[in-house]
């Protein structure tokens, strides 16, 4: 710190005065520098002080020169001051090198103003030696002795003998702050009184030197206050008595200098030591926080783990320092009636905020950004961060740890990285599934349902990120759910295509994937996910039914043949249906999703097979009904285009056989739980027309068939009539009546009149010679 007059840029006091008074005309009447006695200077008690010769009225130039030279030779000038304050400088220079120049500039500026005022208010130049006498010189000598080592009794508890030979600089060095301030206050009061009495009219240099000494000592005391604050949280700490005395000194200065003097004089002006103390507290907190892994950027650390370790170390330091403030520092200040807890709390909060913004500037990657967000919102902001619940809260809420724009940028960057990470995670899930397909791993049965690890992997991925985001903010949680939903919607078509092209397609795996799609309708999923889920579900259902069709389709070819009349060729087909239905028992029921106030299960976009039109999304019941409809439809298709024609007894036997098959099909599907009861009348109606012996009743059976299945066409009626060969006139009569019924059904609403059920519409009837003959 090195308090020295030369640091003011003024050189010697004579140079200071020549700079100050050069523009004035009164400078010509000033005594020469050799005739002005030098002001009192500090000296160490260990150095002998030469005899002080008070100023006499008129002196010759030669005697004055000799006396001045004699005093300058015996006294070390400002050396004692420099040595005394160099000790405080060494303690404070490493912590606050920027502090002392400001204090010095402020003091020098006020001193210039005061000296100019003293000169302008001085008497005429011809009043010279009358005001300078032994008494005044004795006053200045007494103040010099107070500065140099003869101190008045202090109120700090030290006795006169202890403080008798201690200068102000020594008291500051020994951190007897209150005693030093009382001496400075006494000297300040004395200097103000002497200035008011115009003692320095003929000795402005003396006033300048004493004023400079006073300012330097005040600045030294302020610097010592800053040094104490900086050492308070250090490894050695500061004694509680010193902290209490610091608080009393600050309060004493505020009481001594409550407001600036009315005349604007720099003497007795408020020193603002409370503000100086608060600045030192903030500087101390900032330096303590910056010491945590100083110079190490998050990018240089080992990813998120390095940043997490840095933040953990920062949290431990802040927690340890604030706990020390709570247990040791605050009680010491509070004993002197000085609040310290809130000042330290706000100082550390600001320091942590600054440090966190620095870390946020260099953070990269999803993990590092989340570590920062999580630490700011969950660790630092936790009520358990300081480990105590009874800490006094600040009078005003603390500002946000991160500015709103910085927080928004971090969340935006985090979600951008999260989108890439989630997509990469789904890529990994697909690779894991493909490895399971290669290994031909069968799905597990959990709680009676087929289960694939795909469901667990997706749910864990979504739950992990949504829960983590929810711990930070509700907005980030909603954004993360949207990101996961979009990524899942893009993943489903890829998964569907890869699975259907693999060699792992089987009833258990298809049912397990259907269950997985149903389980992906987790709470909070968006409506945009419904379309890809329905598409994937219907694709798996289509492949499932295609597999059954490939197994049972050859068995339909033996129906309606002469061998069929004597053999039970339907049972093998029904056995395969029963085995297929056994897999459907392990399919979960659908969950109704509510969008816009209506319950939606989903609809397959377009036919799944030639046999399948728009139906509800997959569930065991819907699939079973679809199989039921498929068996009935294929049976009728085989009956309407028989390989062999029956006549007479064979036609009657065929009719009876069809009735028995219809009963067997109905009983089988009823036992499996199918609720498609509307299918039960189709085969019996055709069997009745085929075996009816009373031809007039054929019209009644035909009406029942058309009313039950409005989707029947004229081609189907012709094919049925061709099985009987009733003759031209009767066929034409029945065909005309059937067309009238079909028109009436169409006017009534078409297939919708029967609940939207479709059966005959999907049966292709080729044009045969028998049908042509029937038409003719």
PDB file of N, CA and C in Angstrom, residues 458-491:
ATOM      1  N   UNK A 458     -38.686 -48.055 -23.286  1.00  0.00           N
ATOM      2  CA  UNK A 458     -39.268 -46.769 -23.683  1.00  0.00           C
ATOM      3  C   UNK A 458     -39.820 -46.026 -22.467  1.00  0.00           C
ATOM      4  N   UNK A 459     -40.503 -46.757 -21.589  1.00  0.00           N
ATOM      5  CA  UNK A 459     -41.062 -46.091 -20.407  1.00  0.00           C
ATOM      6  C   UNK A 459     -39.962 -45.550 -19.500  1.00  0.00           C
ATOM      7  N   UNK A 460     -38.892 -46.292 -19.339  1.00  0.00           N
ATOM      8  CA  UNK A 460     -37.789 -45.805 -18.503  1.00  0.00           C
ATOM      9  C   UNK A 460     -37.130 -44.584 -19.127  1.00  0.00           C
ATOM     10  N   UNK A 461     -36.973 -44.607 -20.452  1.00  0.00           N
ATOM     11  CA  UNK A 461     -36.371 -43.461 -21.134  1.00  0.00           C
ATOM     12  C   UNK A 461     -37.219 -42.214 -20.959  1.00  0.00           C
ATOM     13  N   UNK A 462     -38.518 -42.335 -21.201  1.00  0.00           N
ATOM     14  CA  UNK A 462     -39.404 -41.175 -21.094  1.00  0.00           C
ATOM     15  C   UNK A 462     -39.516 -40.716 -19.639  1.00  0.00           C
ATOM     16  N   UNK A 463     -39.722 -41.679 -18.736  1.00  0.00           N
ATOM     17  CA  UNK A 463     -39.907 -41.306 -17.329  1.00  0.00           C
ATOM     18  C   UNK A 463     -38.660 -40.647 -16.763  1.00  0.00           C
ATOM     19  N   UNK A 464     -37.495 -41.149 -17.147  1.00  0.00           N
ATOM     20  CA  UNK A 464     -36.249 -40.585 -16.608  1.00  0.00           C
ATOM     21  C   UNK A 464     -36.102 -39.125 -16.984  1.00  0.00           C
ATOM     22  N   UNK A 465     -36.291 -38.798 -18.255  1.00  0.00           N
ATOM     23  CA  UNK A 465     -36.071 -37.418 -18.693  1.00  0.00           C
ATOM     24  C   UNK A 465     -37.206 -36.501 -18.282  1.00  0.00           C
ATOM     25  N   UNK A 466     -38.438 -36.991 -18.310  1.00  0.00           N
ATOM     26  CA  UNK A 466     -39.558 -36.144 -17.903  1.00  0.00           C
ATOM     27  C   UNK A 466     -39.475 -35.835 -16.406  1.00  0.00           C
ATOM     28  N   UNK A 467     -39.145 -36.835 -15.608  1.00  0.00           N
ATOM     29  CA  UNK A 467     -39.017 -36.605 -14.172  1.00  0.00           C
ATOM     30  C   UNK A 467     -37.867 -35.661 -13.866  1.00  0.00           C
ATOM     31  N   UNK A 468     -36.751 -35.848 -14.557  1.00  0.00           N
ATOM     32  CA  UNK A 468     -35.606 -34.960 -14.333  1.00  0.00           C
ATOM     33  C   UNK A 468     -35.949 -33.522 -14.714  1.00  0.00           C
ATOM     34  N   UNK A 469     -36.653 -33.349 -15.823  1.00  0.00           N
ATOM     35  CA  UNK A 469     -37.042 -31.995 -16.222  1.00  0.00           C
ATOM     36  C   UNK A 469     -38.064 -31.409 -15.265  1.00  0.00           C
ATOM     37  N   UNK A 470     -38.964 -32.251 -14.754  1.00  0.00           N
ATOM     38  CA  UNK A 470     -39.951 -31.754 -13.797  1.00  0.00           C
ATOM     39  C   UNK A 470     -39.331 -31.265 -12.507  1.00  0.00           C
ATOM     40  N   UNK A 471     -38.171 -31.810 -12.163  1.00  0.00           N
ATOM     41  CA  UNK A 471     -37.482 -31.334 -10.957  1.00  0.00           C
ATOM     42  C   UNK A 471     -36.948 -29.927 -11.135  1.00  0.00           C
ATOM     43  N   UNK A 472     -36.829 -29.457 -12.372  1.00  0.00           N
ATOM     44  CA  UNK A 472     -36.316 -28.117 -12.634  1.00  0.00           C
ATOM     45  C   UNK A 472     -37.457 -27.120 -12.795  1.00  0.00           C
ATOM     46  N   UNK A 473     -38.398 -27.442 -13.676  1.00  0.00           N
ATOM     47  CA  UNK A 473     -39.541 -26.541 -13.855  1.00  0.00           C
ATOM     48  C   UNK A 473     -40.648 -27.290 -14.576  1.00  0.00           C
ATOM     49  N   UNK A 474     -41.875 -26.833 -14.363  1.00  0.00           N
ATOM     50  CA  UNK A 474     -43.025 -27.454 -15.035  1.00  0.00           C
ATOM     51  C   UNK A 474     -42.972 -27.207 -16.537  1.00  0.00           C
ATOM     52  N   UNK A 475     -42.464 -26.040 -16.940  1.00  0.00           N
ATOM     53  CA  UNK A 475     -42.375 -25.757 -18.370  1.00  0.00           C
ATOM     54  C   UNK A 475     -41.393 -26.697 -19.049  1.00  0.00           C
ATOM     55  N   UNK A 476     -40.251 -26.933 -18.409  1.00  0.00           N
ATOM     56  CA  UNK A 476     -39.272 -27.838 -18.997  1.00  0.00           C
ATOM     57  C   UNK A 476     -39.796 -29.273 -19.013  1.00  0.00           C
ATOM     58  N   UNK A 477     -40.593 -29.638 -18.023  1.00  0.00           N
ATOM     59  CA  UNK A 477     -41.188 -30.972 -18.002  1.00  0.00           C
ATOM     60  C   UNK A 477     -42.127 -31.155 -19.198  1.00  0.00           C
ATOM     61  N   UNK A 478     -42.970 -30.168 -19.463  1.00  0.00           N
ATOM     62  CA  UNK A 478     -43.893 -30.269 -20.595  1.00  0.00           C
ATOM     63  C   UNK A 478     -43.135 -30.312 -21.917  1.00  0.00           C
ATOM     64  N   UNK A 479     -42.090 -29.506 -22.034  1.00  0.00           N
ATOM     65  CA  UNK A 479     -41.296 -29.515 -23.265  1.00  0.00           C
ATOM     66  C   UNK A 479     -40.617 -30.859 -23.466  1.00  0.00           C
ATOM     67  N   UNK A 480     -40.082 -31.428 -22.393  1.00  0.00           N
ATOM     68  CA  UNK A 480     -39.416 -32.728 -22.498  1.00  0.00           C
ATOM     69  C   UNK A 480     -40.402 -33.822 -22.893  1.00  0.00           C
ATOM     70  N   UNK A 481     -41.619 -33.765 -22.352  1.00  0.00           N
ATOM     71  CA  UNK A 481     -42.630 -34.753 -22.740  1.00  0.00           C
ATOM     72  C   UNK A 481     -42.966 -34.638 -24.221  1.00  0.00           C
ATOM     73  N   UNK A 482     -43.034 -33.430 -24.729  1.00  0.00           N
ATOM     74  CA  UNK A 482     -43.287 -33.244 -26.161  1.00  0.00           C
ATOM     75  C   UNK A 482     -42.154 -33.820 -26.997  1.00  0.00           C
ATOM     76  N   UNK A 483     -40.914 -33.598 -26.549  1.00  0.00           N
ATOM     77  CA  UNK A 483     -39.767 -34.131 -27.287  1.00  0.00           C
ATOM     78  C   UNK A 483     -39.809 -35.653 -27.300  1.00  0.00           C
ATOM     79  N   UNK A 484     -40.081 -36.261 -26.166  1.00  0.00           N
ATOM     80  CA  UNK A 484     -40.148 -37.727 -26.100  1.00  0.00           C
ATOM     81  C   UNK A 484     -41.290 -38.265 -26.951  1.00  0.00           C
ATOM     82  N   UNK A 485     -42.408 -37.569 -26.945  1.00  0.00           N
ATOM     83  CA  UNK A 485     -43.557 -38.031 -27.728  1.00  0.00           C
ATOM     84  C   UNK A 485     -43.255 -37.973 -29.222  1.00  0.00           C
ATOM     85  N   UNK A 486     -42.662 -36.870 -29.667  1.00  0.00           N
ATOM     86  CA  UNK A 486     -42.304 -36.766 -31.086  1.00  0.00           C
ATOM     87  C   UNK A 486     -41.290 -37.833 -31.477  1.00  0.00           C
ATOM     88  N   UNK A 487     -40.305 -38.047 -30.629  1.00  0.00           N
ATOM     89  CA  UNK A 487     -39.295 -39.062 -30.938  1.00  0.00           C
ATOM     90  C   UNK A 487     -39.911 -40.457 -30.992  1.00  0.00           C
ATOM     91  N   UNK A 488     -40.853 -40.750 -30.104  1.00  0.00           N
ATOM     92  CA  UNK A 488     -41.520 -42.050 -30.127  1.00  0.00           C
ATOM     93  C   UNK A 488     -42.374 -42.201 -31.380  1.00  0.00           C
ATOM     94  N   UNK A 489     -43.041 -41.114 -31.786  1.00  0.00           N
ATOM     95  CA  UNK A 489     -43.829 -41.160 -33.009  1.00  0.00           C
ATOM     96  C   UNK A 489     -42.985 -41.439 -34.241  1.00  0.00           C
ATOM     97  N   UNK A 490     -41.739 -40.943 -34.269  1.00  0.00           N
ATOM     98  CA  UNK A 490     -40.828 -41.241 -35.375  1.00  0.00           C
ATOM     99  C   UNK A 490     -40.224 -42.634 -35.258  1.00  0.00           C
ATOM    100  N   UNK A 491     -40.115 -43.119 -34.042  1.00  0.00           N
ATOM    101  CA  UNK A 491     -39.518 -44.437 -33.817  1.00  0.00           C
ATOM    102  C   UNK A 491     -40.455 -45.575 -34.217  1.00  0.00           C
TER     103      UNK A 491
END
